[in-house]
Coordinates of C-alpha atoms in Angstrom, one line a residue:
M1 CA -30.7 42.0 20.2
K2 CA -31.5 44.0 16.5
L3 CA -30.5 42.6 13.6
K4 CA -28.5 45.4 11.4
S5 CA -28.0 43.0 8.5
L6 CA -27.6 39.7 6.7
L7 CA -24.7 38.5 4.2
L8 CA -24.0 35.8 2.8
R9 CA -21.1 32.9 2.9
Y10 CA -20.8 30.9 -0.1
Y11 CA -18.1 28.1 1.2
P12 CA -19.1 26.6 3.1
P13 CA -22.8 27.2 2.9
G14 CA -24.1 29.7 5.3
I15 CA -25.2 32.9 6.5
M16 CA -23.9 35.5 8.7
L17 CA -26.2 37.8 10.7
E18 CA -24.9 41.4 12.1
Y19 CA -26.8 42.6 15.0
E20 CA -26.3 44.9 17.8
K21 CA -26.4 43.9 21.6
S22 CA -25.7 46.4 24.3
G23 CA -24.7 48.8 21.5
E24 CA -22.2 46.1 20.4
L25 CA -21.8 45.0 16.9
K26 CA -21.6 41.5 16.9
T27 CA -21.7 38.7 14.4
K28 CA -23.1 34.6 14.2
S29 CA -23.5 32.5 11.3
I30 CA -26.2 30.0 10.4
D31 CA -24.3 27.2 8.9
L32 CA -26.3 25.3 5.9
L33 CA -23.7 22.9 5.6
N34 CA -26.2 20.0 4.6
L35 CA -28.0 22.6 1.6
S36 CA -28.4 21.2 -1.7
S37 CA -29.9 22.6 -4.6
S38 CA -32.8 20.4 -3.8
T39 CA -33.7 21.4 -0.6
D40 CA -37.5 23.0 0.4
V41 CA -36.4 26.6 0.5
N42 CA -39.3 27.4 2.5
A43 CA -39.3 24.3 5.0
L44 CA -35.4 25.5 5.7
V45 CA -36.1 29.2 6.3
E46 CA -39.6 27.9 9.1
E47 CA -36.8 25.5 10.6
I48 CA -33.9 28.8 10.6
Q49 CA -37.0 30.9 12.2
K50 CA -37.6 28.5 14.7
A51 CA -34.2 28.3 16.3
E52 CA -32.7 31.5 15.6
P53 CA -34.7 34.7 17.3
L54 CA -33.3 36.9 15.4
I55 CA -34.7 36.0 12.1
T56 CA -38.4 37.2 12.5
A57 CA -41.3 36.8 10.1
S58 CA -40.5 40.1 8.1
R59 CA -36.9 38.6 7.3
S60 CA -38.1 35.6 5.9
D61 CA -37.9 37.0 2.2
Q62 CA -34.9 38.0 2.5
V63 CA -33.7 35.0 3.9
K64 CA -35.6 33.0 1.4
L65 CA -33.6 34.9 -1.4
L66 CA -30.5 34.4 0.1
I67 CA -30.8 30.6 0.4
Q68 CA -31.7 30.6 -3.4
R69 CA -28.5 32.4 -4.2
L70 CA -26.9 29.7 -2.2
Q71 CA -28.6 27.3 -4.3
D72 CA -28.0 28.7 -7.6
K73 CA -23.8 28.7 -6.6
L74 CA -24.1 24.8 -5.8
R75 CA -25.9 24.4 -9.0
Q76 CA -22.5 25.9 -10.7
H77 CA -20.3 23.0 -9.7
S78 CA -17.1 24.5 -11.4
N79 CA -15.4 22.8 -14.2
H80 CA -13.0 25.0 -14.8
K81 CA -10.4 24.4 -17.0
F82 CA -7.2 25.7 -15.8
Y83 CA -4.0 27.0 -18.2
L84 CA -0.6 28.5 -17.1
F85 CA -0.9 32.0 -16.4
K86 CA 2.3 33.2 -14.8
V87 CA 5.9 31.6 -13.6
L88 CA 7.3 33.3 -11.0
R89 CA 11.4 33.0 -10.4
A90 CA 10.4 33.9 -6.6
H91 CA 14.0 34.0 -4.0
I92 CA 17.4 33.1 -5.0
L93 CA 17.5 30.2 -2.5
P94 CA 14.7 27.2 -2.7
L95 CA 11.3 28.0 -1.5
T96 CA 9.8 26.6 2.0
N97 CA 6.1 27.5 2.0
V98 CA 3.3 29.6 -0.2
A99 CA 0.1 30.6 1.0
L100 CA -2.8 32.8 -0.2
N101 CA -4.8 35.6 0.9
K102 CA -8.6 34.7 1.4
S103 CA -9.6 36.4 -2.1
G104 CA -6.3 34.9 -3.7
S105 CA -5.6 38.4 -5.3
C106 CA -2.0 38.2 -3.5
F107 CA -0.2 35.0 -2.1
I108 CA 3.2 35.0 -0.1
T109 CA 6.2 32.8 -0.4
G110 CA 9.1 31.7 2.3
S111 CA 12.5 30.9 1.4
Y112 CA 16.1 29.4 2.6
D113 CA 17.4 33.3 1.7
R114 CA 15.7 34.2 4.8
T115 CA 13.0 36.2 3.1
C116 CA 9.1 36.0 2.5
K117 CA 7.9 37.7 -0.8
V118 CA 4.5 39.0 -1.2
W119 CA 3.4 38.9 -4.6
D120 CA -0.1 40.2 -6.6
T121 CA -1.3 37.2 -7.8
A122 CA -2.9 38.9 -11.4
S123 CA 0.2 40.9 -12.0
G124 CA 3.2 38.5 -11.0
E125 CA 4.5 41.8 -9.7
E126 CA 6.8 41.8 -6.1
L127 CA 4.7 43.6 -3.9
H128 CA 7.2 43.6 -0.7
T129 CA 10.1 41.4 0.4
L130 CA 9.8 40.8 4.0
E131 CA 13.2 40.8 5.7
G132 CA 14.8 40.7 9.3
H133 CA 14.9 37.1 9.7
R134 CA 18.4 35.5 10.6
N135 CA 17.8 31.9 9.2
V136 CA 15.1 29.8 7.0
V137 CA 11.7 31.3 6.8
Y138 CA 9.7 28.1 7.1
A139 CA 6.1 28.8 8.0
I140 CA 4.0 31.6 6.6
A141 CA 0.9 32.7 7.1
F142 CA -1.9 35.6 6.3
N143 CA -4.7 36.0 9.0
N144 CA -7.7 35.2 6.9
P145 CA -10.3 36.1 6.4
Y146 CA -8.7 39.6 6.9
G147 CA -5.6 39.4 4.9
D148 CA -4.0 42.7 6.2
K149 CA -1.2 40.6 8.7
I150 CA 1.3 38.1 7.8
A151 CA 3.1 36.1 10.4
T152 CA 6.4 34.1 9.5
G153 CA 8.3 31.4 11.7
S154 CA 11.9 31.1 11.3
F155 CA 14.6 28.3 12.0
D156 CA 15.8 31.7 13.9
K157 CA 13.4 30.6 17.0
T158 CA 11.6 33.9 16.2
C159 CA 8.0 34.6 14.6
K160 CA 7.2 38.2 13.2
L161 CA 4.2 39.7 11.8
W162 CA 4.0 42.4 9.1
S163 CA 1.8 44.7 7.5
A164 CA 0.5 42.8 4.5
E165 CA 0.0 46.6 3.0
T166 CA 3.2 48.1 3.9
G167 CA 5.5 45.1 4.6
K168 CA 6.0 47.1 8.6
C169 CA 7.4 44.5 10.9
Y170 CA 4.8 45.2 14.1
H171 CA 6.4 42.7 16.3
T172 CA 9.2 39.9 16.7
F173 CA 7.8 37.0 19.1
R174 CA 11.1 35.8 21.0
G175 CA 10.7 32.4 23.5
H176 CA 11.0 29.5 21.5
T177 CA 14.7 27.6 21.9
A178 CA 14.3 25.8 18.4
E179 CA 13.2 26.6 15.2
I180 CA 9.5 27.4 14.3
V181 CA 8.2 25.0 11.8
C182 CA 4.3 25.8 11.9
L183 CA 2.1 28.2 13.0
S184 CA -1.6 29.7 12.3
F185 CA -3.9 32.5 13.4
N186 CA -6.9 32.1 15.7
P187 CA -9.9 33.0 13.1
Q188 CA -10.6 36.5 15.0
S189 CA -7.2 37.3 14.2
T190 CA -6.1 38.3 17.7
L191 CA -3.6 35.4 18.2
V192 CA -0.6 33.9 16.7
A193 CA 0.1 30.3 17.7
T194 CA 4.1 28.8 17.0
G195 CA 4.8 25.3 16.8
S196 CA 8.3 24.3 17.8
M197 CA 11.3 21.5 17.7
D198 CA 11.4 22.4 21.2
T199 CA 8.4 20.6 21.8
T200 CA 6.2 23.5 22.7
A201 CA 3.3 25.8 21.0
K202 CA 3.0 29.6 22.0
L203 CA 0.2 31.9 22.0
W204 CA 1.3 35.2 21.2
D205 CA -1.2 38.4 20.9
I206 CA -1.5 40.3 18.3
Q207 CA -2.0 43.3 19.4
N208 CA 0.5 44.0 22.1
G209 CA 3.6 41.2 21.0
E210 CA 3.2 39.6 24.3
E211 CA 3.5 35.7 24.7
V212 CA -0.1 34.3 26.2
F213 CA 0.6 31.0 27.1
T214 CA 3.5 28.3 26.8
L215 CA 2.0 24.9 25.4
T216 CA 3.7 22.2 27.0
G217 CA 3.3 18.3 27.3
H218 CA 4.6 17.0 23.7
S219 CA 7.9 14.9 24.2
A220 CA 9.2 15.3 20.8
E221 CA 8.8 18.4 17.9
I222 CA 5.4 19.7 17.3
I223 CA 5.2 19.9 12.9
S224 CA 1.1 20.9 13.0
L225 CA -1.1 23.0 14.5
S226 CA -4.7 24.3 13.3
F227 CA -7.6 26.4 15.4
N228 CA -10.6 25.0 15.3
T229 CA -13.7 27.6 13.3
L230 CA -14.6 29.5 16.6
G231 CA -11.0 29.9 17.7
N232 CA -11.6 28.2 21.2
R233 CA -9.4 25.3 20.8
I234 CA -6.1 24.9 19.4
I235 CA -4.8 21.4 18.3
T236 CA -1.2 20.3 18.1
G237 CA 0.3 17.4 16.2
S238 CA 3.9 16.2 17.2
F239 CA 6.6 13.5 16.4
D240 CA 6.0 11.6 19.6
H241 CA 3.1 10.0 17.9
T242 CA 0.5 12.1 19.4
V243 CA -2.4 15.0 19.1
A244 CA -3.2 17.3 21.7
V245 CA -6.0 19.7 22.1
W246 CA -6.1 22.7 23.5
E247 CA -8.1 25.4 25.3
A248 CA -6.9 28.5 23.3
D249 CA -8.5 31.0 26.1
T250 CA -6.9 29.2 29.2
G251 CA -3.8 27.1 27.8
R252 CA -5.0 24.1 29.7
K253 CA -4.8 20.8 27.5
V254 CA -8.5 19.0 27.1
Y255 CA -7.4 15.9 26.3
T256 CA -4.5 13.9 24.5
L257 CA -5.4 11.8 21.2
I258 CA -3.5 8.4 21.3
G259 CA -3.3 5.5 18.8
H260 CA -1.0 6.3 16.1
C261 CA 2.2 4.3 16.0
A262 CA 4.4 6.8 14.2
E263 CA 5.1 10.7 13.8
I264 CA 2.0 12.7 13.1
S265 CA 2.0 14.5 9.9
S266 CA -1.5 16.6 9.8
A267 CA -3.9 17.1 12.1
L268 CA -7.1 19.1 11.8
F269 CA -10.6 19.9 12.8
N270 CA -13.8 19.6 10.4
W271 CA -16.1 22.7 9.6
D272 CA -18.3 22.4 12.5
C273 CA -15.6 21.5 15.2
S274 CA -17.5 17.8 15.9
L275 CA -14.5 15.9 14.4
I276 CA -10.5 15.8 14.5
L277 CA -8.8 14.0 11.4
T278 CA -4.8 13.1 12.3
G279 CA -2.5 11.7 9.6
S280 CA 0.2 9.8 10.8
M281 CA 3.9 8.2 9.3
D282 CA 2.2 4.7 10.3
K283 CA 0.3 4.9 6.7
T284 CA -3.3 5.6 8.7
C285 CA -5.7 8.7 9.2
M286 CA -7.6 8.7 12.0
L287 CA -10.8 10.3 12.7
W288 CA -11.3 11.5 16.3
D289 CA -14.7 12.7 18.5
A290 CA -13.5 16.2 19.3
T291 CA -16.0 16.4 22.4
N292 CA -14.5 13.8 24.1
G293 CA -11.7 12.5 22.4
K294 CA -12.3 9.4 21.6
C295 CA -11.0 7.5 18.1
V296 CA -14.2 7.0 16.5
A297 CA -12.5 5.2 13.2
T298 CA -9.2 4.4 11.4
L299 CA -8.9 5.1 8.0
T300 CA -7.0 2.6 6.2
G301 CA -5.5 1.0 3.0
H302 CA -2.3 3.4 2.0
D303 CA 1.1 1.2 1.7
D304 CA 3.2 4.0 2.8
E305 CA 3.1 7.1 5.0
I306 CA 0.3 9.8 5.2
L307 CA 2.1 12.8 4.4
D308 CA -1.2 15.0 3.8
S309 CA -5.2 15.4 4.9
C310 CA -7.9 17.5 4.7
F311 CA -11.8 17.7 5.2
D312 CA -13.9 19.6 2.2
Y313 CA -15.2 22.9 3.6
T314 CA -18.5 21.0 4.5
G315 CA -17.0 17.9 6.3
K316 CA -18.7 15.7 4.4
L317 CA -15.6 14.5 2.7
I318 CA -12.2 13.1 3.7
A319 CA -9.4 13.2 1.1
T320 CA -5.5 11.1 2.1
A321 CA -2.5 11.8 0.1
S322 CA 0.6 9.3 0.7
A323 CA 4.2 8.6 0.0
D324 CA 2.6 5.6 -1.7
G325 CA 1.7 7.9 -5.0
T326 CA -1.7 7.6 -4.4
A327 CA -4.7 9.7 -2.9
R328 CA -8.2 8.5 -1.2
V329 CA -11.7 9.9 -0.8
F330 CA -13.4 8.4 2.2
S331 CA -16.8 9.5 3.2
A332 CA -17.2 11.1 6.7
A333 CA -20.0 9.7 7.7
T334 CA -19.7 6.1 6.8
R335 CA -15.8 6.2 7.3
K336 CA -15.7 4.1 3.7
C337 CA -13.8 4.6 1.1
I338 CA -15.1 6.6 -2.1
T339 CA -12.9 6.5 -4.6
K340 CA -8.6 6.0 -5.4
L341 CA -7.0 8.8 -7.2
E342 CA -4.1 7.0 -9.2
G343 CA -1.9 8.1 -11.6
H344 CA 1.1 10.4 -9.9
E345 CA 4.6 8.7 -10.7
G346 CA 5.7 9.9 -7.3
E347 CA 4.7 10.7 -3.8
I348 CA 1.9 13.1 -2.9
S349 CA 2.9 15.6 -0.3
K350 CA -0.2 17.5 -0.6
I351 CA -4.1 17.9 -1.6
S352 CA -7.2 19.8 -0.8
F353 CA -10.5 20.3 -2.0
N354 CA -11.8 23.3 -4.3
P355 CA -14.2 25.6 -2.5
Q356 CA -17.3 23.6 -4.2
G357 CA -16.2 20.1 -3.0
N358 CA -16.3 18.4 -6.2
H359 CA -12.7 18.8 -7.1
L360 CA -9.3 17.4 -5.3
L361 CA -5.8 19.3 -6.2
T362 CA -3.1 17.6 -5.4
G363 CA 0.7 18.1 -5.9
S364 CA 3.1 15.5 -6.6
A365 CA 7.2 14.2 -6.5
D366 CA 6.8 13.4 -10.7
K367 CA 6.7 17.4 -10.8
T368 CA 3.1 17.4 -11.6
A369 CA 0.0 18.9 -9.8
R370 CA -3.5 16.6 -11.0
I371 CA -7.0 17.9 -10.7
W372 CA -9.5 15.2 -10.0
D373 CA -13.3 14.2 -9.7
A374 CA -13.9 13.8 -5.9
Q375 CA -16.3 11.4 -6.4
T376 CA -15.2 9.2 -9.5
G377 CA -11.7 9.6 -8.7
Q378 CA -11.2 10.9 -12.6
C379 CA -7.9 12.7 -13.6
L380 CA -9.6 15.9 -14.9
Q381 CA -6.4 17.8 -15.7
I382 CA -2.3 17.3 -15.5
L383 CA -0.6 20.7 -14.9
E384 CA 2.7 20.4 -15.7
G385 CA 5.7 22.9 -16.1
H386 CA 7.6 22.4 -13.1
T387 CA 11.1 21.1 -13.1
D388 CA 11.4 19.8 -9.8
E389 CA 9.1 18.2 -7.4
I390 CA 5.9 19.9 -6.2
F391 CA 5.5 20.7 -2.3
S392 CA 2.6 22.8 -2.0
C393 CA -0.4 23.3 -4.2
A394 CA -3.4 25.4 -3.1
F395 CA -7.1 26.7 -4.2
N396 CA -8.0 30.5 -3.6
Y397 CA -11.7 31.0 -2.5
K398 CA -13.5 30.6 -5.3
G399 CA -11.7 28.1 -6.6
N400 CA -10.9 29.5 -9.9
I401 CA -7.0 30.1 -9.5
I402 CA -4.5 27.2 -8.4
I403 CA -1.1 28.1 -7.0
T404 CA 1.8 25.4 -7.3
V405 CA 5.2 25.8 -5.6
A406 CA 8.2 23.4 -6.5
S407 CA 11.3 24.0 -4.4
W408 CA 13.5 25.3 -7.2

């Protein structure tokens, strides 16, 4: 094995190794999830060298410099003030969803008008209209981090794969017998997973357009799915109150997470694939050990349904958003509530951390989005201007652009 190059990954902090093995170029990452601005760099480099044979003594100075750059980035905890930059009247009928590519240079919108549109973020120019679905385009995604392909899932029971550059349709995936309501690319961008009201999820091969597996076992609609960071497992959340974890390369169910007593609203892995977070209409979130499927904590405190939940990039913090109009931040280690975000006058349907992990973004039925301090719960900014409820909002990878979406 021969190390070719070292690359930085800012969020979450890490170093990517490009190396050659048997004439083939491969990559692996050294995750530095516990890195702080006060970490002893020399001691950390020694640890890395012991654990990773590719990092030889001759590379130690280079690794030190990279870690120092990551520490500099951590010190720049953004206190960015956001201002209204563009208003896009996107479609002739209400929107269903929005997604950014990794850099935030462009984004996509799905709509009841049966199309998905691709937009340039800086200019607000419409780059492509993706036409061909025969019903509502509901679920949409880029194949991040690459960003060269787009998947669209529709109430017409099909999923389509498109070129982000040209708008050309590569494949139409057919096989579901009811509406497709969620989808996701695996991190390697070789598979698309679709979840449907027909109670199944399907994995599709991006290259040849063929169905790879059908994941069966839920007894009600699948409304959320996502891959873990490694891409070797996929998680599905259902209205049957359960979450299932599957092997992505065999389609085998690994285990079912049973414990919620109402519909699942969100289900996702943390970055290092050790924990699974599930949110439910039963007003709780549950934290599960991803290795054995055992529940390790139930996060309580909300007075109404949990509509969204998320980890920060490092997996240290958990945020929950509820129909009770509040959000909460929990420590993943202690499972205790750190702070409560109060101020919205309607349900909060979307919550996400900025890449730096110090701020939270919420979107609410009160027609505003808010930015919060993740540690103190203080509201830092109210983003106003929409005339309808905000159902989606997101940061870009750098954390300096926010997109907010109201259905009308």
